Short mmCIF file of C-alpha atoms in Angstrom, two decimals:
data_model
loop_
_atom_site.label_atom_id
_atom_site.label_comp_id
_atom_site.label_asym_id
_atom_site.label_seq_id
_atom_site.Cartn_x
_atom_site.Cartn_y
_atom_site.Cartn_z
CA UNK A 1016 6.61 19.74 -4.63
CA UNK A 1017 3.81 18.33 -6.63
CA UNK A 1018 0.15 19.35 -6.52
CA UNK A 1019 -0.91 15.69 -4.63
CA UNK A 1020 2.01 17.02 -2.13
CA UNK A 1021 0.60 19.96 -1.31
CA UNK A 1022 -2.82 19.08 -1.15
CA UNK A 1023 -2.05 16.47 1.96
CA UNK A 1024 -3.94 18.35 5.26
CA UNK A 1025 -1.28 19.56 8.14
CA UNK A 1026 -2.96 17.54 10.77
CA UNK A 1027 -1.44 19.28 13.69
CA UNK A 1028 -2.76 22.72 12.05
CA UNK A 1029 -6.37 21.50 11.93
CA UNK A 1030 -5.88 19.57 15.08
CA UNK A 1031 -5.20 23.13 16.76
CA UNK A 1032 -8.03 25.03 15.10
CA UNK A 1033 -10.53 22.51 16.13
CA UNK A 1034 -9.57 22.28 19.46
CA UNK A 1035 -9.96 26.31 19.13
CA UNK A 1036 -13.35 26.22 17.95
CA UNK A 1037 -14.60 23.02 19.51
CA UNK A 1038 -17.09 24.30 22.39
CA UNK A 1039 -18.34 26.83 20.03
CA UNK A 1040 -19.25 24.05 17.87
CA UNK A 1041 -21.25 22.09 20.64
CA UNK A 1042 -22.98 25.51 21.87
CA UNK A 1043 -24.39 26.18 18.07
CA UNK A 1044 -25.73 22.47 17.93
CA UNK A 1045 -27.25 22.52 21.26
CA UNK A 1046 -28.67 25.74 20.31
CA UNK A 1047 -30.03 24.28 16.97
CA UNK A 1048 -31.11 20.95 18.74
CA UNK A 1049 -33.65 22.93 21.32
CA UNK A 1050 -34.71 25.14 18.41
CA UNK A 1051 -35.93 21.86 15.94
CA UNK A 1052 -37.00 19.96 19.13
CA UNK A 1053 -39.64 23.28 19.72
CA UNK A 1054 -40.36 23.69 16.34
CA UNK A 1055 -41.63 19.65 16.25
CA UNK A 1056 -43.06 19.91 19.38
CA UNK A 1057 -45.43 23.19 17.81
CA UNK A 1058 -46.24 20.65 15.25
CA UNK A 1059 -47.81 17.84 17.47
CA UNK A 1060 -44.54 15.95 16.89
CA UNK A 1061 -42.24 14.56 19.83
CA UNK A 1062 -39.50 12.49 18.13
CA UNK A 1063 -35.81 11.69 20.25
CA UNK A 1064 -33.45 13.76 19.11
CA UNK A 1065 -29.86 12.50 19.48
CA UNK A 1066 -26.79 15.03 18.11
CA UNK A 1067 -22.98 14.57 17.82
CA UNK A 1068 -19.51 17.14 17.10
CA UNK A 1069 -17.78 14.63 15.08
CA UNK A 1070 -14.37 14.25 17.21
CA UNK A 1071 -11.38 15.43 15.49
CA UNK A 1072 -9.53 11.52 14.92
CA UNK A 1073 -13.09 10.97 12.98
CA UNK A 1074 -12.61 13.93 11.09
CA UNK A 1075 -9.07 13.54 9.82
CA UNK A 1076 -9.75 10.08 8.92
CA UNK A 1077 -12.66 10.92 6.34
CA UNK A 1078 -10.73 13.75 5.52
CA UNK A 1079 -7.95 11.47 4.02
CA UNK A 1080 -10.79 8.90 2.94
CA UNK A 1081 -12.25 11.72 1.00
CA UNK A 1082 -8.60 12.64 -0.50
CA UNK A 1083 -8.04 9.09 -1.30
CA UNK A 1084 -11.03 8.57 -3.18
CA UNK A 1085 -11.07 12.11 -5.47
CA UNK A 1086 -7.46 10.99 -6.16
CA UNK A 1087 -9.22 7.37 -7.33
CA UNK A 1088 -11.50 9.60 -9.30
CA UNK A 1089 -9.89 12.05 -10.68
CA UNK A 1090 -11.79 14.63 -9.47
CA UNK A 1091 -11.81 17.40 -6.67
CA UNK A 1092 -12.44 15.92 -2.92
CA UNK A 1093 -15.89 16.07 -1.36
CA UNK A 1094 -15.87 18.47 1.73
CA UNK A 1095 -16.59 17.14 5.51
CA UNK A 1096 -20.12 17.81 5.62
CA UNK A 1097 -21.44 15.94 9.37
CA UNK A 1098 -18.95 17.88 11.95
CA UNK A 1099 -21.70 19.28 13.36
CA UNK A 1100 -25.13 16.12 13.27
CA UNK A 1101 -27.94 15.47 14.33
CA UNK A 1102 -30.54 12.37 14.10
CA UNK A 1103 -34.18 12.62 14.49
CA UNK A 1104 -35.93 9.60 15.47
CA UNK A 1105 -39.63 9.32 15.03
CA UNK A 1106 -42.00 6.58 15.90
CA UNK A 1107 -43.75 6.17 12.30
CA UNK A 1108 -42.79 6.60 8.89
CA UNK A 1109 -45.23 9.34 8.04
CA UNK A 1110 -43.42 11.20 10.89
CA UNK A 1111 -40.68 11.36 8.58
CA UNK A 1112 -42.62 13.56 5.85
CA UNK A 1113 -43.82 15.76 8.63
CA UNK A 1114 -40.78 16.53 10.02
CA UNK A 1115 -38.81 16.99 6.59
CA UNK A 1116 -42.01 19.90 5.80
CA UNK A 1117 -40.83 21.42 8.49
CA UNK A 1118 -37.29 21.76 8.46
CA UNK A 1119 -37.97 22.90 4.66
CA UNK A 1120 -40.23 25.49 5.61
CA UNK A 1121 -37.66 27.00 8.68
CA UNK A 1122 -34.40 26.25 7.33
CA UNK A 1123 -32.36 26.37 3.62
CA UNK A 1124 -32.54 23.20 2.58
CA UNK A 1125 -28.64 22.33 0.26
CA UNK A 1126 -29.90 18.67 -0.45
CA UNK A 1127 -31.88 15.57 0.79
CA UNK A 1128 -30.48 11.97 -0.03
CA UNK A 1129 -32.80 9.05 0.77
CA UNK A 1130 -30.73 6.32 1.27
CA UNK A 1131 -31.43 2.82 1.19
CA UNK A 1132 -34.78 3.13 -0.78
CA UNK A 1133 -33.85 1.37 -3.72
CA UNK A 1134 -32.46 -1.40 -1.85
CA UNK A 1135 -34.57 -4.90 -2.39
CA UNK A 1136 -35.95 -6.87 0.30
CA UNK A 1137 -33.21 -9.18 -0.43
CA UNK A 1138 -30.33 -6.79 0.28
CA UNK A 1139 -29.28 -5.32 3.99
CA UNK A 1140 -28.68 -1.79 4.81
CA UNK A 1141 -30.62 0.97 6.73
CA UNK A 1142 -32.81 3.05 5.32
CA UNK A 1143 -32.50 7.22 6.41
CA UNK A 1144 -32.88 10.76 4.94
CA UNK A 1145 -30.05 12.71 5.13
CA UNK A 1146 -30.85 16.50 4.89
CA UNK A 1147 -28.31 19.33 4.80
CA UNK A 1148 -29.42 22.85 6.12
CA UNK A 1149 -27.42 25.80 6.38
CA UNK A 1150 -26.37 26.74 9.75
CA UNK A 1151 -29.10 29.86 10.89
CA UNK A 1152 -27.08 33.29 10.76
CA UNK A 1153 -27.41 33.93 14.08
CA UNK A 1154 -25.01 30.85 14.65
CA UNK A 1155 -22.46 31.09 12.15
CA UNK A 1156 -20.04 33.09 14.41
CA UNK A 1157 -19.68 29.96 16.45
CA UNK A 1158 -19.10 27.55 13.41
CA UNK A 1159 -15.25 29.01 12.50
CA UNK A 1160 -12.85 26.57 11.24
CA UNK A 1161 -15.59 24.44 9.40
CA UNK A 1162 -14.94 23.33 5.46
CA UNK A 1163 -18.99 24.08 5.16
CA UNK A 1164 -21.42 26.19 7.16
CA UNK A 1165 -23.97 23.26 7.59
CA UNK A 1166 -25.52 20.79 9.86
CA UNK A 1167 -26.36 17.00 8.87
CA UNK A 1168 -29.40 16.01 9.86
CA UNK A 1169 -30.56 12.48 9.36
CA UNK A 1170 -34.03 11.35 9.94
CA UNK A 1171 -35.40 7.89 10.68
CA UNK A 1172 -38.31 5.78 12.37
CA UNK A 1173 -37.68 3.89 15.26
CA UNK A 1174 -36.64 0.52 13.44
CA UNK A 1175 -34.43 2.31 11.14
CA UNK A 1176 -32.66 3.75 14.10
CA UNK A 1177 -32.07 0.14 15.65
CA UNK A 1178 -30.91 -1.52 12.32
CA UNK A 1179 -28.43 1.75 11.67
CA UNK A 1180 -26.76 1.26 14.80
CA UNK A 1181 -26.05 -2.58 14.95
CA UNK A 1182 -25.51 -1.66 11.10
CA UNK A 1183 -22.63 0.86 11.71
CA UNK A 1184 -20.61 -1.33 14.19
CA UNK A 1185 -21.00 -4.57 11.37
CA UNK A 1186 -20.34 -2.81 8.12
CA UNK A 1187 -19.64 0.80 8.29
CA UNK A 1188 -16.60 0.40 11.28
CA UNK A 1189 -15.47 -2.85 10.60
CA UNK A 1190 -11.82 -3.18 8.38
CA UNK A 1191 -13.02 -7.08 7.84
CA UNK A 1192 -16.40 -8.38 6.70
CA UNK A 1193 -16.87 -12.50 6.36
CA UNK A 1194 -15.87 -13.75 3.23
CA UNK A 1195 -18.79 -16.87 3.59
CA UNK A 1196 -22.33 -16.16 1.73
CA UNK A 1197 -23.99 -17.83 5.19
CA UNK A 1198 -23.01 -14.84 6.98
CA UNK A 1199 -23.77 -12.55 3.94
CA UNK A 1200 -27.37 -14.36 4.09
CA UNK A 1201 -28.09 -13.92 7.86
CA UNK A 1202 -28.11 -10.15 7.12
CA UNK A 1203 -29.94 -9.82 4.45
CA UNK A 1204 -32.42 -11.84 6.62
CA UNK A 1205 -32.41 -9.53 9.38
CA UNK A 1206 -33.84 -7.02 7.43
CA UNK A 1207 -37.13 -8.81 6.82
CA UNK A 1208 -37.07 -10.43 10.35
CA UNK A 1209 -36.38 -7.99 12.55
CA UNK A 1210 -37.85 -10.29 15.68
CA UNK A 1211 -34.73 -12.36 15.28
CA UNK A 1212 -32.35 -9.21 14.87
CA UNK A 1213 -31.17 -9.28 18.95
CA UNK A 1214 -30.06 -13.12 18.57
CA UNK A 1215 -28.22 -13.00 14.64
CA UNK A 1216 -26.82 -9.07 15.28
CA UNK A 1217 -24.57 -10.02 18.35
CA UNK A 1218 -23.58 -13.34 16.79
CA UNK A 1219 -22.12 -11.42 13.83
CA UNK A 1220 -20.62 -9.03 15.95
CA UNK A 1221 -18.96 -11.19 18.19
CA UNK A 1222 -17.63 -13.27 15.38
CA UNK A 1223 -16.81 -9.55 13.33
CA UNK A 1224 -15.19 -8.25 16.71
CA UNK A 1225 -13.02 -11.17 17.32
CA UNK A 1226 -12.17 -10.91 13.33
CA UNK A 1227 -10.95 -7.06 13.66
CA UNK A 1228 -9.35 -7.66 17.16
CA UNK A 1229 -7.14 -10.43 15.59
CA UNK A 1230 -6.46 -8.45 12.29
CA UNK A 1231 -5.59 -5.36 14.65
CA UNK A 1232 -3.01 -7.33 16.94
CA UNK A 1233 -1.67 -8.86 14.10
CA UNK A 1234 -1.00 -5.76 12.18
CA UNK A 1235 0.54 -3.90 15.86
CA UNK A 1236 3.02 -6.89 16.35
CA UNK A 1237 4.05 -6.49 11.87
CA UNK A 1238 4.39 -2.74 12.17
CA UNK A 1239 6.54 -3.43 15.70
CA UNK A 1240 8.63 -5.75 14.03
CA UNK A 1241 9.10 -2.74 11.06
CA UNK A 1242 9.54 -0.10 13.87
CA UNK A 1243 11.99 -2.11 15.68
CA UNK A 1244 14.22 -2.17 12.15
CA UNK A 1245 14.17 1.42 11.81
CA UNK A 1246 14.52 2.09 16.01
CA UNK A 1247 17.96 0.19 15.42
CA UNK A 1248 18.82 2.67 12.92
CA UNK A 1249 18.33 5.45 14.93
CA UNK A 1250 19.75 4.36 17.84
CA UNK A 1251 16.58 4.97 20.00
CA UNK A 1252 15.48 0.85 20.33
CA UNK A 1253 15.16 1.55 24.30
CA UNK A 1254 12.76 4.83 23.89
CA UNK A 1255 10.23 3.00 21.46
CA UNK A 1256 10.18 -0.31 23.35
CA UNK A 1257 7.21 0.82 25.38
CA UNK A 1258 5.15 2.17 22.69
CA UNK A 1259 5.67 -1.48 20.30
CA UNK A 1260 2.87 -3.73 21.12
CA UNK A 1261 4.38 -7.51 21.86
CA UNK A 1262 2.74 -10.47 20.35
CA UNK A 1263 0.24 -12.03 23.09
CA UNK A 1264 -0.10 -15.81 23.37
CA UNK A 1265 -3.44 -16.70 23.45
CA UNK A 1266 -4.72 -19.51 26.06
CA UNK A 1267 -7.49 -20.61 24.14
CA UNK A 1268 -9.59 -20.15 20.65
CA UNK A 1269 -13.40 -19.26 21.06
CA UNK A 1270 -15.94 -20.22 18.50
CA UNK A 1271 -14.85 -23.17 16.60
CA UNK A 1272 -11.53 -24.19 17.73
CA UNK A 1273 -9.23 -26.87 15.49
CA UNK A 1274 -9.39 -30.07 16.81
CA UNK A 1275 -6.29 -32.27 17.50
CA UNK A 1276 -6.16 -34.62 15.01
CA UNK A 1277 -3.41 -37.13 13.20
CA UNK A 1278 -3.22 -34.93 9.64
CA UNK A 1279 -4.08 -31.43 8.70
CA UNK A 1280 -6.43 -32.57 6.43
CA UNK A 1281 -8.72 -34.03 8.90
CA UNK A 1282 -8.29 -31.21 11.58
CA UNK A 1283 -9.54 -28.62 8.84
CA UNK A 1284 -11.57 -30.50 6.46
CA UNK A 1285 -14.71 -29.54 8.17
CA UNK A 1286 -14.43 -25.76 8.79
CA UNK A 1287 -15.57 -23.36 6.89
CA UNK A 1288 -12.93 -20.38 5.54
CA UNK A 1289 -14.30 -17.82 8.35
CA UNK A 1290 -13.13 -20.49 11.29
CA UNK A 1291 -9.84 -20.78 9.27
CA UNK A 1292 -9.06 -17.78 9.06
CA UNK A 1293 -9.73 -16.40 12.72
CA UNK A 1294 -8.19 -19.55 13.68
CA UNK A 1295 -5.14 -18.51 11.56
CA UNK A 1296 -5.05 -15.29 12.77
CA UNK A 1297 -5.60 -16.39 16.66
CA UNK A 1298 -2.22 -18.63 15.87
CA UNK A 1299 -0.54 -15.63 14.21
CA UNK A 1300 -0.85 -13.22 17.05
CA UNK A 1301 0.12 -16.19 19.34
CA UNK A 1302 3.59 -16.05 17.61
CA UNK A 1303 2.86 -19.64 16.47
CA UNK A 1304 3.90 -18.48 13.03
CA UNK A 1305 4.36 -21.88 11.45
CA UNK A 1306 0.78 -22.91 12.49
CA UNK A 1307 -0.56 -19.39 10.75
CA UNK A 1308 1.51 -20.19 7.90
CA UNK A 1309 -0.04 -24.17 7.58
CA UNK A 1310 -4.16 -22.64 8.04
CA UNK A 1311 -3.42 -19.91 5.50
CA UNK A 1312 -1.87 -22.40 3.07
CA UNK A 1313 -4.89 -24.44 3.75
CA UNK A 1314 -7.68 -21.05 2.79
CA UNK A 1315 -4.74 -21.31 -0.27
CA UNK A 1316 -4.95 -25.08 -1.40
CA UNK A 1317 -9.11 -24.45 -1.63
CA UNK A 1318 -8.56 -22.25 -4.28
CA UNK A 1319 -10.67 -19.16 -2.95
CA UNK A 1320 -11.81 -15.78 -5.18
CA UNK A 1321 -8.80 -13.91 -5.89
CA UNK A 1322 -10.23 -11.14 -3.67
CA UNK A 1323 -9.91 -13.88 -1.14
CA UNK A 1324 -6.60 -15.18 -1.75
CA UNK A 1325 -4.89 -12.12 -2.51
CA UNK A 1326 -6.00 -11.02 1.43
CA UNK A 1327 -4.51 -14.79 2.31
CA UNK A 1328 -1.58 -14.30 0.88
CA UNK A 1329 -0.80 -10.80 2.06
CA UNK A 1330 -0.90 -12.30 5.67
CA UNK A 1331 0.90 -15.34 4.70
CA UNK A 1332 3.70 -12.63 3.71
CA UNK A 1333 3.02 -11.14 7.30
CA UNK A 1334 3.76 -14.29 9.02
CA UNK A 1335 7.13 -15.05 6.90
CA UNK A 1336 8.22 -11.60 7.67
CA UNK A 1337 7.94 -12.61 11.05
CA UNK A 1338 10.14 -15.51 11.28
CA UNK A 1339 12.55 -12.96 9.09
CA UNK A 1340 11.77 -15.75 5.80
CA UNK A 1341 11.77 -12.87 3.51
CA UNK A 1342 12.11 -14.54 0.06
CA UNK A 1343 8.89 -16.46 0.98
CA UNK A 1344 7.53 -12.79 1.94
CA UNK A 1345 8.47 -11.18 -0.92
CA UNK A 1346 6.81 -14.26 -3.05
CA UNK A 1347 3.48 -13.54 -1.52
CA UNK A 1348 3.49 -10.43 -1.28
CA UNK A 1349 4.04 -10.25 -5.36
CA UNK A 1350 1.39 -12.89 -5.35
CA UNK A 1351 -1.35 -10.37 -3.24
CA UNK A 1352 -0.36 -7.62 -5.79
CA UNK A 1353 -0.48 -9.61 -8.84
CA UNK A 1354 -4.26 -10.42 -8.12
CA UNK A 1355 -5.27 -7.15 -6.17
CA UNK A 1356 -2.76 -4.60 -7.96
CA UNK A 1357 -4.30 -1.76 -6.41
CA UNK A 1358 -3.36 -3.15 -2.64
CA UNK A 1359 -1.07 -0.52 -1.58
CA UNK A 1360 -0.52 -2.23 1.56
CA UNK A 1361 1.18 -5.34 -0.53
CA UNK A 1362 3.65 -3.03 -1.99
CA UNK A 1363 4.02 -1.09 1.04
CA UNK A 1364 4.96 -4.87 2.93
CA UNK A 1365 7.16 -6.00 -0.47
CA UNK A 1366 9.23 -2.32 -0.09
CA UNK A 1367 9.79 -2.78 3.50
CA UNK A 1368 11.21 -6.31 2.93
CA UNK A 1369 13.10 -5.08 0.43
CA UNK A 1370 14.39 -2.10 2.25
CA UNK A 1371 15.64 -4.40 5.25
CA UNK A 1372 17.42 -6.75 2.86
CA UNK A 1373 19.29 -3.59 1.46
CA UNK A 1374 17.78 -3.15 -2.07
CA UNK A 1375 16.77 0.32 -1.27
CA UNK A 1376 15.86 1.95 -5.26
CA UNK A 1377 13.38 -1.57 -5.45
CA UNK A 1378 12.20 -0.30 -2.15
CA UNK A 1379 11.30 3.36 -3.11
CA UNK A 1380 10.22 1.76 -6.41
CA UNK A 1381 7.44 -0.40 -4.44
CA UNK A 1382 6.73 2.76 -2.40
CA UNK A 1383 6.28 4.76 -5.50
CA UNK A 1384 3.55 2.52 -6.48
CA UNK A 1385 1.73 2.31 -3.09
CA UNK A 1386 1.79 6.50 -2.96
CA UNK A 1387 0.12 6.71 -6.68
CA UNK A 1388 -2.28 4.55 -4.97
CA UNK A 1389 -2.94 5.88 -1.68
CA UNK A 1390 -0.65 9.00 -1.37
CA UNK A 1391 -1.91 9.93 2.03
CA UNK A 1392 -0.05 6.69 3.11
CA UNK A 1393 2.19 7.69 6.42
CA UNK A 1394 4.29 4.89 6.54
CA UNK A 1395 5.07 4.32 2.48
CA UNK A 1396 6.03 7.56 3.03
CA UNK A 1397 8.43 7.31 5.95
CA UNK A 1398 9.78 4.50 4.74
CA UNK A 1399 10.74 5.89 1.59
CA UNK A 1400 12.03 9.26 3.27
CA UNK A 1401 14.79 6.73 5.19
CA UNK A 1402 15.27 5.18 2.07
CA UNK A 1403 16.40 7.95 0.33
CA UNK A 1404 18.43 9.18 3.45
CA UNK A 1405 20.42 5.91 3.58
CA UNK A 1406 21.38 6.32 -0.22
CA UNK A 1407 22.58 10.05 0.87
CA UNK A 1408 19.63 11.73 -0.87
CA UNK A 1409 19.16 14.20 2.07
CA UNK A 1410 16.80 16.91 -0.14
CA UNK A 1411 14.55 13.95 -1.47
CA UNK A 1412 14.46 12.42 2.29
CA UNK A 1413 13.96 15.35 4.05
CA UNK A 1414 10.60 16.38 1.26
CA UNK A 1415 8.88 13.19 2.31
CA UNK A 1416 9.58 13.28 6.28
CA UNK A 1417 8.42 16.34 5.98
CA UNK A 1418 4.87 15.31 4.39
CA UNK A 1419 4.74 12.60 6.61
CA UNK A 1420 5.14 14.39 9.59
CA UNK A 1421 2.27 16.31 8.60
CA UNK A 1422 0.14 12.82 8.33
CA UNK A 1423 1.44 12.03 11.69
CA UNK A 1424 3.23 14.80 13.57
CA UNK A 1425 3.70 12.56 16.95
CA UNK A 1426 5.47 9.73 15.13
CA UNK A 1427 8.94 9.39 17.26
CA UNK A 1428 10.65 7.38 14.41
CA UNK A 1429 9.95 10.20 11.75
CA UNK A 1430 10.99 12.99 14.49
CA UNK A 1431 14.12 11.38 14.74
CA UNK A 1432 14.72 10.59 11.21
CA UNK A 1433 13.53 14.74 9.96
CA UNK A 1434 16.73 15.63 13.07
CA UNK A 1435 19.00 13.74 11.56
CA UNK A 1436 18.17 14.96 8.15
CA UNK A 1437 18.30 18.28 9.31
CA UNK A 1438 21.64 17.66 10.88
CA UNK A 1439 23.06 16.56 7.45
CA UNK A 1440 21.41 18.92 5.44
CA UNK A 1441 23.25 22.00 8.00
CA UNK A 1442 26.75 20.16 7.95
CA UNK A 1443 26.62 20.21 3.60
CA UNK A 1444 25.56 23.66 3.18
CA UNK A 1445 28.81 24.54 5.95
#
């Protein structure tokens, strides 16, 4: 097994020791909360403190985020460092300096990152200190399990505070930011204008919401259609058919919806690539696959950013997967990686098509590449372990079920597929 193998986290064995250690962690930061809230209050200081356990989903994520980018680096990974936060909210900005005195004079300081200070006026983005202390001795027995003994404690005024948290549900959360420079404007706007923040902040997130909601759907109904492939397989269609989402058909489109009109050209000629494209993907998860196709072509015939088009084409590939037009899927899908070669979802897509149409050493091939990419991948991964049992390679099939059962330990399809290994694997060695 090689050393990226064996470096990929057994999620059910960390899910266990958190859930061990969990209410120890929430008595140490409560404990540490009412100990800084006193020791600001001694100073004259009354600020809001607000404090988090990071929840364990959270964790493994940015645990494999952190994985994913050392391997991108070349370097080791960056421990989990906010399991245990706190934020400190303070009415003025010379607060700030008084309260990071303090914490410097009562706790060990391990660093202090200013973020957002060397930001222009032109670019968005919240400004906060981010100190790390060392968890006090006397709470350490409570903090078992953790990959560091400290606490993250972020400090910010007021303002700072209400930017960050519109902020984190725009940027930080979202999987899909507009691809317009309007939109990219409005923010960097809201940072000097804060008295129109309310208004612009939940027309971006509306818009961003109904972007993420569509992209999610979308991708639920794809993987279902994959799911359904492999369920045949198996044998165990009827046991997965109430866990595979089912495309919903949408009654209307909010925002800017396409007008009826005599020709394409004059039903899209006015909207923007942002309307297009939700109105694309609002068609999409409607099952009207053709109309999908005909918007994304349109994005297409603009001739967008590659960053742009390669996304376009990769759910132009989705949609002709759908209606089972898999030469037309493999064609975009070889488009999105020839101008975005490090989109391990492209060759993920390009594998599975090729997988279903029987070319199963392409398949691992396009696998291959999307593991040196993103080797903490579940599904590359399970789809090349049933590759390699379907050509009869039961040691190679059962080494990556394996691993991927440690990604996801509840999947049903990889259960099923590490049994049946298993059952081939005892029947050679008799």
């Amino acid at each position: 097994m090689s050393d990226i193998e064996n470096s990929i986290p057994d999620k059910a064995a960390l899910a266990e020791i958190y859930a061990n250690n969990r209410a120890n962690y929430e008595e140490a930061l409560a404990r540490a909360v009412h100990d800084i809230s006193k020791l600001l209050q001694r100073r004259g200081i009354h600020p809001t403190i607000k404090s988090r356990i990071k929840d364990f989903e959270s964790l493994f994520a940015k645990k494999i985020r952190l994985l994913k980018t050392a391997w991108d680096e070349h370097r080791d990974p960056l421990p989990v460092n906010d399991v245990l936060a706190m934020r400190i909210i303070c009415p003025f900005l010379r607060d700030l300096d008084e309260v990071e005195n303090a914490l410097a004079e009562h706790y060990e300081i391990i660093e202090i990152e200013r973020k957002g200070q060397d930001r222009s006026f032109r670019e968005f983005g919240y400004e906060s200190i981010h100190v790390l202390v060392h968890i006090p001795p006397e709470l350490k027995p409570l903090c078992k399990g953790l990959e560091r003994d400290v606490i993250e404690i972020q400090l910010r005024t007021i303002l700072q505070e209400a930017w960050a948290e519109v902020e984190h549900e725009l940027v930080y959360k979202a999987e899909f930011t507009p691809f317009d420079e309007p939109l990219k404007r409005k923010l960097a706007a809201l940072n000097a204008t804060l008295t129109l923040s309310d208004i612009i902040f939940q027309e971006i997130l509306d818009y961003q919401k109904k972007l993420n909601d569509a992209l999610k759907k979308r991708r639920e109904a794809f993987y279902g259609k994959i799911e359904q492939a492999s369920a045949k397989v198996f044998g165990i269609e009827e046991e997965l058919s109430s866990t595979i989402p089912r495309p919903v058909r949408l009654k209307k489109t909010s925002g800017k919806a396409i007008p009826e009109a005599r020709s394409d050209q004059d039903r899209w000629a006015s909207l923007d690539i942002d309307t297009l494209l939700l109105s694309a993907l609002d068609a999409h998860n409607a099952s009207d696959f053709d109309t999908a196709i005909s918007i994304y072509t349109e994005i297409l015939s603009r001739k967008p950013e590659a960053t742009i088009a390669a996304v376009v084409y990769k759910h132009r590939g989705m949609a002709f997967f759908a209606q089972s037009d898999y030469p037309d899927a493999l064609s975009d899908f070889t488009s999105c990686i020839m101008l975005d070669p490090e989109c391990y979802k492209a060759f993920y897509y390009r594998g599975v098509v090729k997988s279903i149409q029987g070319e199963l050493q392409q398949a691992i091939d396009d696998f291959n590449k999307a593991l040196e990419i993103h080797p903490y991948h579940f599904f590359s991964r399970y789809r090349r372990a049933l590759c390699w049992w379907q050509l009869g390679d039961y040691v190679q099939a059962h080494a990556d079920c394996e691993i991927a059962l440690r990604i996801k330990p509840e999947n049903k399809l990889a259960q099923e597929l590490q049994k049946k290994i298993g059952e081939h694997l005892a029947r050679d060695e008799i």
